[in-house]
Short mmCIF file of N, CA and C in Angstrom, two decimals:
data_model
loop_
_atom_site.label_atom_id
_atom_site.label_comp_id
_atom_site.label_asym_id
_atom_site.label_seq_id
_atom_site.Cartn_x
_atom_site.Cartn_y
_atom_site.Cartn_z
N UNK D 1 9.86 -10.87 19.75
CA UNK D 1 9.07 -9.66 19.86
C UNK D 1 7.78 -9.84 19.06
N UNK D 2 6.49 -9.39 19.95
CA UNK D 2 5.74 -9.72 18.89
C UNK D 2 5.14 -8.40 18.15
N UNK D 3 4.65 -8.79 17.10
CA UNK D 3 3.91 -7.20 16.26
C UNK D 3 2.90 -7.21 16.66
N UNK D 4 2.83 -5.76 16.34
CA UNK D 4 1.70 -5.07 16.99
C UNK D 4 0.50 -5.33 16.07
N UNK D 5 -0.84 -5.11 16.38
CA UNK D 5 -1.69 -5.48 15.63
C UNK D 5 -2.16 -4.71 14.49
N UNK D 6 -2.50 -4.94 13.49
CA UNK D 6 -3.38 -4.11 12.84
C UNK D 6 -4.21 -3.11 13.29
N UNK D 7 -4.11 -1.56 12.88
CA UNK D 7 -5.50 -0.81 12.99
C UNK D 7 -6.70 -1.38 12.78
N UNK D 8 -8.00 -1.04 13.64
CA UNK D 8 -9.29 -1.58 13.10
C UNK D 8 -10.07 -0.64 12.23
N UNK D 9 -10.81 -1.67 11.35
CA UNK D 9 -11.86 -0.91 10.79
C UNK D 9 -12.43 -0.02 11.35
N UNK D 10 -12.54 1.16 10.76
CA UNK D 10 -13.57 2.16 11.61
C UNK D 10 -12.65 3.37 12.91
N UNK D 11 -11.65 2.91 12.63
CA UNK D 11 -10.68 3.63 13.35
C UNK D 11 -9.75 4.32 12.48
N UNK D 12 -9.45 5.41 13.13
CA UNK D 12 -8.81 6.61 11.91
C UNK D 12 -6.92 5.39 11.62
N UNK D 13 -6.84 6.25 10.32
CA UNK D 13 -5.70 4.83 9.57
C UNK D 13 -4.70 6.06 10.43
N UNK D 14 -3.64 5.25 10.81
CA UNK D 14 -2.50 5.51 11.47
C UNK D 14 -1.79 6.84 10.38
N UNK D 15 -1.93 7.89 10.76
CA UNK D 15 -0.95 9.23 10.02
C UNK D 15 0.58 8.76 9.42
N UNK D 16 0.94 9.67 8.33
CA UNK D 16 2.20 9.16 8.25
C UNK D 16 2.87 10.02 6.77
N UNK D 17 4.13 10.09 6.70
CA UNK D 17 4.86 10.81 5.98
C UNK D 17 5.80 10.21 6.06
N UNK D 18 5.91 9.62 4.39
CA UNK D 18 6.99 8.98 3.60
C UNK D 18 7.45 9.15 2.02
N UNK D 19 8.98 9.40 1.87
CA UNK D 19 9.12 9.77 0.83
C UNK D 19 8.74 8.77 -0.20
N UNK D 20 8.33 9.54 -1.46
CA UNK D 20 7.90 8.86 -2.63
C UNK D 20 8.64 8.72 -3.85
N UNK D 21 8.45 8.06 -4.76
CA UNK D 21 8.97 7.36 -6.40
C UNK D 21 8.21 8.86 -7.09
N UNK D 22 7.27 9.47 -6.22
CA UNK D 22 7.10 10.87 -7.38
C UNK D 22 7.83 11.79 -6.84
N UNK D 23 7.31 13.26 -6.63
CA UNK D 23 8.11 14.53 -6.03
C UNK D 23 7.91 14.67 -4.68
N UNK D 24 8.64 14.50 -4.14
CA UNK D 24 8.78 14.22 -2.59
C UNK D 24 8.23 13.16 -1.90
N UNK D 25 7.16 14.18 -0.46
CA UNK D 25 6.98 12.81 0.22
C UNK D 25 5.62 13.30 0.47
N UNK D 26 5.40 12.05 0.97
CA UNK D 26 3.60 11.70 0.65
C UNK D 26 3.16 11.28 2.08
N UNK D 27 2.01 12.42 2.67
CA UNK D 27 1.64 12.45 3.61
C UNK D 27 0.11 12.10 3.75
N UNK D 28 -0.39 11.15 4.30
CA UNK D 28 -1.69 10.36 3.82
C UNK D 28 -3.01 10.73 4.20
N UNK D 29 -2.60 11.71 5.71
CA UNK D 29 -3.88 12.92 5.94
C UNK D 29 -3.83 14.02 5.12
N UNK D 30 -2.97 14.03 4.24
CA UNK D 30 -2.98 15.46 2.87
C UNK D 30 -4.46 14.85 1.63
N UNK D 31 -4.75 13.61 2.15
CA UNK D 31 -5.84 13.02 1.21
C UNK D 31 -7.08 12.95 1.71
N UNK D 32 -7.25 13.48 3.10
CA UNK D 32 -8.46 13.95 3.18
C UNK D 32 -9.25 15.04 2.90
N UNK D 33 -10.89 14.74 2.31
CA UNK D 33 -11.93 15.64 1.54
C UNK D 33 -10.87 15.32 0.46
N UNK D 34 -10.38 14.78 -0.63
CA UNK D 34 -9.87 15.23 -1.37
C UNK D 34 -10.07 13.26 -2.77
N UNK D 35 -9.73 12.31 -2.11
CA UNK D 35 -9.46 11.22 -2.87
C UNK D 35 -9.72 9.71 -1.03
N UNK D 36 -9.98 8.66 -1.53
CA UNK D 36 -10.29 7.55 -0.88
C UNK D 36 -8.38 7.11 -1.14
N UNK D 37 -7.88 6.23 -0.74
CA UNK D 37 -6.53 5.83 -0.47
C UNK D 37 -6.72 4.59 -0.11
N UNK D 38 -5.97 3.74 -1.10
CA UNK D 38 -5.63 2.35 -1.03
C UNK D 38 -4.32 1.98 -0.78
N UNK D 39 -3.70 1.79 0.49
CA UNK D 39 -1.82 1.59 0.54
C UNK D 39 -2.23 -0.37 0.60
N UNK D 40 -1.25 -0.37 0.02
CA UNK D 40 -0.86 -1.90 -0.64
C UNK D 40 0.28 -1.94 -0.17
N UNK D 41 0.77 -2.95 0.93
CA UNK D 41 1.53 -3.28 1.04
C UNK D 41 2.40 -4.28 0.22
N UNK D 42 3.81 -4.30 0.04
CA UNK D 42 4.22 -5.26 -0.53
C UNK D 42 5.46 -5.40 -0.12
N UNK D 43 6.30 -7.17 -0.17
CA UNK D 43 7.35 -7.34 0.40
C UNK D 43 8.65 -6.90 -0.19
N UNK D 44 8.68 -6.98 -1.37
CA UNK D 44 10.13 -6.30 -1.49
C UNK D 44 10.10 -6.60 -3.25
N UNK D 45 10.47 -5.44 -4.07
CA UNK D 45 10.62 -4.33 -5.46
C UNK D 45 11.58 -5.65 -5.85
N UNK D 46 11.21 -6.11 -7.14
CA UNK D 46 11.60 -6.73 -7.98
C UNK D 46 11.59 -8.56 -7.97
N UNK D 47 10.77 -8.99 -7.05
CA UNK D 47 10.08 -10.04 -6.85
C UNK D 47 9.23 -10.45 -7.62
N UNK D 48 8.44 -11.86 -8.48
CA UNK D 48 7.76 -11.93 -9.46
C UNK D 48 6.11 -11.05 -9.08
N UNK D 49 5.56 -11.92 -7.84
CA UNK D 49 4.36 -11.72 -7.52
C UNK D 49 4.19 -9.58 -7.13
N UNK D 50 5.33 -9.00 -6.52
CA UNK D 50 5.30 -8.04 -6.48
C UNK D 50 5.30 -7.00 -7.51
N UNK D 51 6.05 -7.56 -8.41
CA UNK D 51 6.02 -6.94 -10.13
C UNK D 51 4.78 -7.03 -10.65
N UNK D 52 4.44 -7.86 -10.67
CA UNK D 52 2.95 -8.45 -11.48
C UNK D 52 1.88 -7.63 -10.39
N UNK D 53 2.24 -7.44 -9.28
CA UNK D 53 0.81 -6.94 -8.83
C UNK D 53 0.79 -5.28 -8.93
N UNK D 54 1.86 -4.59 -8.47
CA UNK D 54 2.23 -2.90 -8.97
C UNK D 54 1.99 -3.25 -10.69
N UNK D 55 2.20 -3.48 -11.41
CA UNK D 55 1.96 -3.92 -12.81
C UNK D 55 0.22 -3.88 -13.22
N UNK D 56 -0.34 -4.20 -12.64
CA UNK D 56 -1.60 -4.71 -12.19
C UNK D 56 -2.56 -3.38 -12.04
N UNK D 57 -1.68 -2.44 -10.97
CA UNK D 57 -2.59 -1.33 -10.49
C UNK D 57 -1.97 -0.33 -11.13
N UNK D 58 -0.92 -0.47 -12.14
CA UNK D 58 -0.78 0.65 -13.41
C UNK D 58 -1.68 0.22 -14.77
N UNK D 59 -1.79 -0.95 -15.08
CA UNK D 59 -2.57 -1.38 -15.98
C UNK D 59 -4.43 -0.66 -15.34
N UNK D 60 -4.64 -0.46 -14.51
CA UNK D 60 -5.43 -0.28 -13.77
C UNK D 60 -5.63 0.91 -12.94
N UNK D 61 -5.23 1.71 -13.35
CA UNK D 61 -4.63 3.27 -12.44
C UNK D 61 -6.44 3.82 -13.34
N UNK D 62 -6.64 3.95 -14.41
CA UNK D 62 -7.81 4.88 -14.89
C UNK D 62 -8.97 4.35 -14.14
N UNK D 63 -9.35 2.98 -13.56
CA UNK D 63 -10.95 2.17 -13.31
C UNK D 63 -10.67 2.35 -11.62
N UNK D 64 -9.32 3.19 -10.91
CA UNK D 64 -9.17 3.38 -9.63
C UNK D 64 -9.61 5.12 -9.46
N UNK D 65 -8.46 5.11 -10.61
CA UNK D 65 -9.21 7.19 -10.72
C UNK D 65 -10.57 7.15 -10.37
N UNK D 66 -11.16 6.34 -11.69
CA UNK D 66 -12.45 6.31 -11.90
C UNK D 66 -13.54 6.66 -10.89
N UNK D 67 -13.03 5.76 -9.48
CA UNK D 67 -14.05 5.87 -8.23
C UNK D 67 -12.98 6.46 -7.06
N UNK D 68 -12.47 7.82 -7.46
CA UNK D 68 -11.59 8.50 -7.10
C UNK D 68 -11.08 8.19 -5.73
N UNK D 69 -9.97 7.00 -6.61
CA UNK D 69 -8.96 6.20 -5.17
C UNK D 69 -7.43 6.98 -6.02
N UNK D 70 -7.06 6.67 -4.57
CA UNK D 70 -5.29 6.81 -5.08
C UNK D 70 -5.07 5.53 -4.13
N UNK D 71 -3.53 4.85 -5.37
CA UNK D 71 -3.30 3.54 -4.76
C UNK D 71 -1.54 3.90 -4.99
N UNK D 72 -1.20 3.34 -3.49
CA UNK D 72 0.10 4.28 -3.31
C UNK D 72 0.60 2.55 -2.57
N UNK D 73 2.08 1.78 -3.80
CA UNK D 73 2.67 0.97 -3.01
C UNK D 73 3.98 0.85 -2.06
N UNK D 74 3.67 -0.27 -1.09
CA UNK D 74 4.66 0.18 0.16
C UNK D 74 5.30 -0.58 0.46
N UNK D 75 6.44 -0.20 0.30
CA UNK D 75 7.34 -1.60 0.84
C UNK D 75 8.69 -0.75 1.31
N UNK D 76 9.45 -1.30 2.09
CA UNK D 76 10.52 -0.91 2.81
C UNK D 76 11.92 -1.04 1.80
N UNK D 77 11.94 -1.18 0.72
CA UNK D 77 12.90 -1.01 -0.18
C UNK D 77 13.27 0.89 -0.23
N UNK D 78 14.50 1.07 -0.63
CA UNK D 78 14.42 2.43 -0.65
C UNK D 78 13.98 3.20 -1.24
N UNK D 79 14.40 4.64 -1.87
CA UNK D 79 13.48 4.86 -3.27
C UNK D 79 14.08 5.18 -4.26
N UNK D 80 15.51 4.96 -3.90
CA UNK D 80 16.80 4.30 -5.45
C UNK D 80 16.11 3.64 -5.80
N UNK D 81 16.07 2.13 -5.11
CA UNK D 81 15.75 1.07 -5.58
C UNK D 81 14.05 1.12 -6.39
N UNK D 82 12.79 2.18 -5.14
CA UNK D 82 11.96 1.56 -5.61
C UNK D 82 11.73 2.49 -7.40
N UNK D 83 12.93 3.47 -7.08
CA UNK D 83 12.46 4.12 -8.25
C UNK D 83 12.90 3.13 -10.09
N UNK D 84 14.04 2.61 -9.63
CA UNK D 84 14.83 1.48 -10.59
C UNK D 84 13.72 0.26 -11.21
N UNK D 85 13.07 -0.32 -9.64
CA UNK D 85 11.72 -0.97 -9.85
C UNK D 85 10.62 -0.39 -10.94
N UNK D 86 10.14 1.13 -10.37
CA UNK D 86 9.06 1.55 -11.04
C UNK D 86 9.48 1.51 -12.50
N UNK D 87 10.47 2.17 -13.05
CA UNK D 87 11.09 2.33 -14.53
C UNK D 87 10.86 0.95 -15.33
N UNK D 88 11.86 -0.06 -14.41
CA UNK D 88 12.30 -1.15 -15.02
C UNK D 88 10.62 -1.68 -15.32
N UNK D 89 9.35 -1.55 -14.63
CA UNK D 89 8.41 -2.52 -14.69
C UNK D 89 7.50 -1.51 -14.90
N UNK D 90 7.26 -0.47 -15.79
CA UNK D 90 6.51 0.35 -15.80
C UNK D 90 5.27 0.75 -15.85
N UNK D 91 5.71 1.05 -14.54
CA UNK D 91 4.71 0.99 -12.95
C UNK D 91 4.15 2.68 -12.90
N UNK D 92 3.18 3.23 -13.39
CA UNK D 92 2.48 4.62 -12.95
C UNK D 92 1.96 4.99 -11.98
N UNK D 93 1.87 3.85 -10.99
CA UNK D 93 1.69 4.18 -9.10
C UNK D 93 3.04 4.81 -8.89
N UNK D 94 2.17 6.17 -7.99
CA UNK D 94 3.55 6.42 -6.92
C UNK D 94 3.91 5.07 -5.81
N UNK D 95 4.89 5.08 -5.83
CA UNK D 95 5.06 3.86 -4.37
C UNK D 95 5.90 4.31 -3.32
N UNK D 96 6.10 4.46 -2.13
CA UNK D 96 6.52 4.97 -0.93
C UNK D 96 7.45 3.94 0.02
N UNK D 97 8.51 4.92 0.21
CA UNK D 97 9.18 3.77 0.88
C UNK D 97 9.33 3.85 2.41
N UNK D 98 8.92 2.93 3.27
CA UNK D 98 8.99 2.73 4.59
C UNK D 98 10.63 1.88 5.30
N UNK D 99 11.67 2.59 4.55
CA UNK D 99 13.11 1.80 4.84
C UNK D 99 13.27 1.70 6.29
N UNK D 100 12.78 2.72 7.05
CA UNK D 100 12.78 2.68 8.25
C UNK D 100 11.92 1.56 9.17
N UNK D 101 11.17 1.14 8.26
CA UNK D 101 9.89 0.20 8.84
C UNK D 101 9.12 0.95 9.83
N UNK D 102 8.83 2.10 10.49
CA UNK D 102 8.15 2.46 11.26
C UNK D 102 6.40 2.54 10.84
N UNK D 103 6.04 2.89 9.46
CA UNK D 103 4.30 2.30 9.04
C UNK D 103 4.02 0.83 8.71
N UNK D 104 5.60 -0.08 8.80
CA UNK D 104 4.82 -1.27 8.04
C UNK D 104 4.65 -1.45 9.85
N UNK D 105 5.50 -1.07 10.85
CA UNK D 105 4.82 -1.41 12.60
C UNK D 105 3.45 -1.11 12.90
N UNK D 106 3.31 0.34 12.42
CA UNK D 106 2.22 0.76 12.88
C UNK D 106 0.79 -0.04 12.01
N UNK D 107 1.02 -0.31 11.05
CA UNK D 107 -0.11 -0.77 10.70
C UNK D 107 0.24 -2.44 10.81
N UNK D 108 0.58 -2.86 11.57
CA UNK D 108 0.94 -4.19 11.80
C UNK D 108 1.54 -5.28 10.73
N UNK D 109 2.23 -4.77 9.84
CA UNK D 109 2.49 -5.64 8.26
C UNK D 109 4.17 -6.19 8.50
N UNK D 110 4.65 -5.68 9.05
CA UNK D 110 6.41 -5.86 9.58
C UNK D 110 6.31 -7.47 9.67
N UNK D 111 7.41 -8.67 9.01
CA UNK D 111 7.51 -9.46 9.06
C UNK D 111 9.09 -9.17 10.25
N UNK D 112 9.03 -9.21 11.64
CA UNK D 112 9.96 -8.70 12.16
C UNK D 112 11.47 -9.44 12.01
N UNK D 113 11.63 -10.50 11.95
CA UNK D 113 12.52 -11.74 11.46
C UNK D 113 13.22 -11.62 10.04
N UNK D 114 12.25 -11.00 8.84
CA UNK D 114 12.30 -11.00 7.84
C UNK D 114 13.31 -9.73 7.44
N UNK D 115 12.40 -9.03 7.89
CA UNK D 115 12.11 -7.39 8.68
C UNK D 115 12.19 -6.64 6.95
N UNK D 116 10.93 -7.07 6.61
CA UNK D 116 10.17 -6.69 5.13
C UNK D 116 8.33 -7.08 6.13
N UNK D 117 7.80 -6.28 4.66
CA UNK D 117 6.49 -6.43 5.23
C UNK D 117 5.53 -7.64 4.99
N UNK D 118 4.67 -7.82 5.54
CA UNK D 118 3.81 -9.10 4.75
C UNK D 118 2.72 -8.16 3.36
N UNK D 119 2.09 -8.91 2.48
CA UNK D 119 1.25 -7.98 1.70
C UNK D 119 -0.07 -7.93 2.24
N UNK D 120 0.03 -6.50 2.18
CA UNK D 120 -1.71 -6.02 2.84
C UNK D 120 -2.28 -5.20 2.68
N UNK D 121 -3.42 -4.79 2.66
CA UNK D 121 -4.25 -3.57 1.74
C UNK D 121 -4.98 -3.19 2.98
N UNK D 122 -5.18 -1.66 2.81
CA UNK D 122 -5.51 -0.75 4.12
C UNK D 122 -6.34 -0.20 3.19
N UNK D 123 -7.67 0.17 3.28
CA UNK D 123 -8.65 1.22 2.44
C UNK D 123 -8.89 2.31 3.23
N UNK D 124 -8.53 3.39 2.96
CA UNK D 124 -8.64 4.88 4.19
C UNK D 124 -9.77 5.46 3.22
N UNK D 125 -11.01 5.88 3.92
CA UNK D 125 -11.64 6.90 3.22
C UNK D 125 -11.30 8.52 2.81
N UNK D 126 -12.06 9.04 2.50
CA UNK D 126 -12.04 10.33 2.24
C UNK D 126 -11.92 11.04 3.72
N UNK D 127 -12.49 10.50 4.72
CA UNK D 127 -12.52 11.14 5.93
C UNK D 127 -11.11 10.72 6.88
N UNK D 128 -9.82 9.85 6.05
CA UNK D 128 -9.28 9.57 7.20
C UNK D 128 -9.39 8.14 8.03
N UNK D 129 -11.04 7.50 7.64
CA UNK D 129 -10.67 6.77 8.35
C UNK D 129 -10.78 5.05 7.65
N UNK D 130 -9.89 4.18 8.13
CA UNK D 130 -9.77 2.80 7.94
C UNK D 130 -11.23 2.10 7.69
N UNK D 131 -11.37 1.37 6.66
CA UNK D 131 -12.80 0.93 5.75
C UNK D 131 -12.84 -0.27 5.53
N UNK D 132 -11.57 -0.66 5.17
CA UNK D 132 -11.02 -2.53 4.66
C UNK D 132 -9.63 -2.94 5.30
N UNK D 133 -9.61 -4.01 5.73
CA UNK D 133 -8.07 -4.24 5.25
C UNK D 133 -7.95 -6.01 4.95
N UNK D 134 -6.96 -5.91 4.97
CA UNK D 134 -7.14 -7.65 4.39
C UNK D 134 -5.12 -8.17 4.01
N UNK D 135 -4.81 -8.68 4.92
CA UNK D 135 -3.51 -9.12 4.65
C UNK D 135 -3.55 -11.23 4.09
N UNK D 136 -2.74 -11.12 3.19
CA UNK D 136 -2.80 -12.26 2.75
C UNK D 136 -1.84 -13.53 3.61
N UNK D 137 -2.42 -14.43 3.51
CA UNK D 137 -1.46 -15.66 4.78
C UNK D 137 -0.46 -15.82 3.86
N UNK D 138 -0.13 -15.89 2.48
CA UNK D 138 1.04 -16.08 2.03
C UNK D 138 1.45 -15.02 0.98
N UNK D 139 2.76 -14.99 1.03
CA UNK D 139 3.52 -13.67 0.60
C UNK D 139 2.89 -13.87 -1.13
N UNK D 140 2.81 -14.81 -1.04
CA UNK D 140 2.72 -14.87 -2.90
C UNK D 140 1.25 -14.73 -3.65
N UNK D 141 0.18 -14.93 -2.44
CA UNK D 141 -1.28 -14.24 -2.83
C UNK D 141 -1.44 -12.74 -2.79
N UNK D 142 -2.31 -12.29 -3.77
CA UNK D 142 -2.31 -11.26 -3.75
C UNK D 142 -4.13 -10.77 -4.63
N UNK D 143 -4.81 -9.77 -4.06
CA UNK D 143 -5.95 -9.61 -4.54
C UNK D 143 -6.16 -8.71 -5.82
N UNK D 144 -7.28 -9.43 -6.16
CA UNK D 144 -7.52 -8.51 -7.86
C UNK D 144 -8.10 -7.61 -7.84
N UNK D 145 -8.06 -6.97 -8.90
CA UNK D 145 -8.64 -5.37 -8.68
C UNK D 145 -10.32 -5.66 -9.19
N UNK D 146 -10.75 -6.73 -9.70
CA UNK D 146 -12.28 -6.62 -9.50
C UNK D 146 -12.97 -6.19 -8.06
N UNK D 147 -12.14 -7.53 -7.30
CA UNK D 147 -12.65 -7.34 -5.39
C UNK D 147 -12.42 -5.79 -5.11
N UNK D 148 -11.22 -5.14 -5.31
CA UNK D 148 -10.42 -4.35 -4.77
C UNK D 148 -11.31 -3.07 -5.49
N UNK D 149 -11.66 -3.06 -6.32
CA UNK D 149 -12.44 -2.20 -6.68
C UNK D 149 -13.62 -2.22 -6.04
N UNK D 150 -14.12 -3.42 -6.43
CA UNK D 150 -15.50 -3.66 -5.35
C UNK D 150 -15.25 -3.13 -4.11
N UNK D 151 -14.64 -3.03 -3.01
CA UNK D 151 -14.23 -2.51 -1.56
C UNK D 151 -14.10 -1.22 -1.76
N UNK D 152 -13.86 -0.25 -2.72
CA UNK D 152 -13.67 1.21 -2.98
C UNK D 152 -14.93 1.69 -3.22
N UNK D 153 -15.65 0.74 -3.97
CA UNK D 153 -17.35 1.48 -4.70
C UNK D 153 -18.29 0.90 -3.65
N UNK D 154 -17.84 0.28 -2.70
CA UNK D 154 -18.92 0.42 -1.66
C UNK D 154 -19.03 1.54 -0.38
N UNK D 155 -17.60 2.12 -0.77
CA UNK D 155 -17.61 3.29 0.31
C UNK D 155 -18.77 4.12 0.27
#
């Protein structure tokens, strides 16, 4: 079976409602007029490169405020687990879980074989719509928040 492709730039980011590691569930057109939205994909809660990079964007949560992003991570783990994750590696991103895999399809990230996601960053503006994205060829690269910032302050 093959996956479906990525949304394009410039095209509204695929809608969606999934429960979260904060109070409930997190619906990603509730962030329009309101905050820019960075979903980060990632393959699976308690992995080195996945620790270190949620690690990364809590060390880093004030210089994202800053250029008023919310960065919300995603991975198909549940949210027992991703909540055990957030504690154990203390992680101040909400992170959202896609157990069902139906957003890592829609935004084309589903490793279907694997059936976890690949890592990939979606930038949604304030309006809704798709700005960046950028999936990495291997599970274990992952981008820094200089670039990643840079892609937010050029909106």
């Amino acid at each position: 079976m093959r996956a479906p492709a990525p949304p394009q730039v410039g095209s509204p980011a695929p809608d969606f409602t999934l429960p979260s590691t904060g109070s409930g569930e997190v619906r990603l057109s509730s962030y329009r007029g309101r905050s820019n939205v960075l979903l980060a994909f990632f393959p699976l809660a308690f992995t080195g490169v996945c620790s270190a990079e949620m690690a990364e964007f809590s060390q880093e949560f004030s210089r994202y405020e800053s250029v008023n992003a919310t960065v919300f991570g995603v991975s198909v783990d549940s949210v027992p687990t991703l909540k055990e994750f957030k504690a154990k590696n203390d992680i101040s991103i909400d992170m959202l879980s896609d157990f069902k895999r139906d957003v890592c399809r829609a935004y084309g990230t589903l490793l279907e074989e694997q059936f976890f996601s690949k890592r990939a960053y979606f930038l949604v503006d304030q309006h809704g719509i798709l700005r960046w994205t950028f999936t990495e060829a291997q599970l274990g690269d992952k981008r820094g928040t200089a670039e990643l910032l840079e892609r937010i302050e050029a909106l």
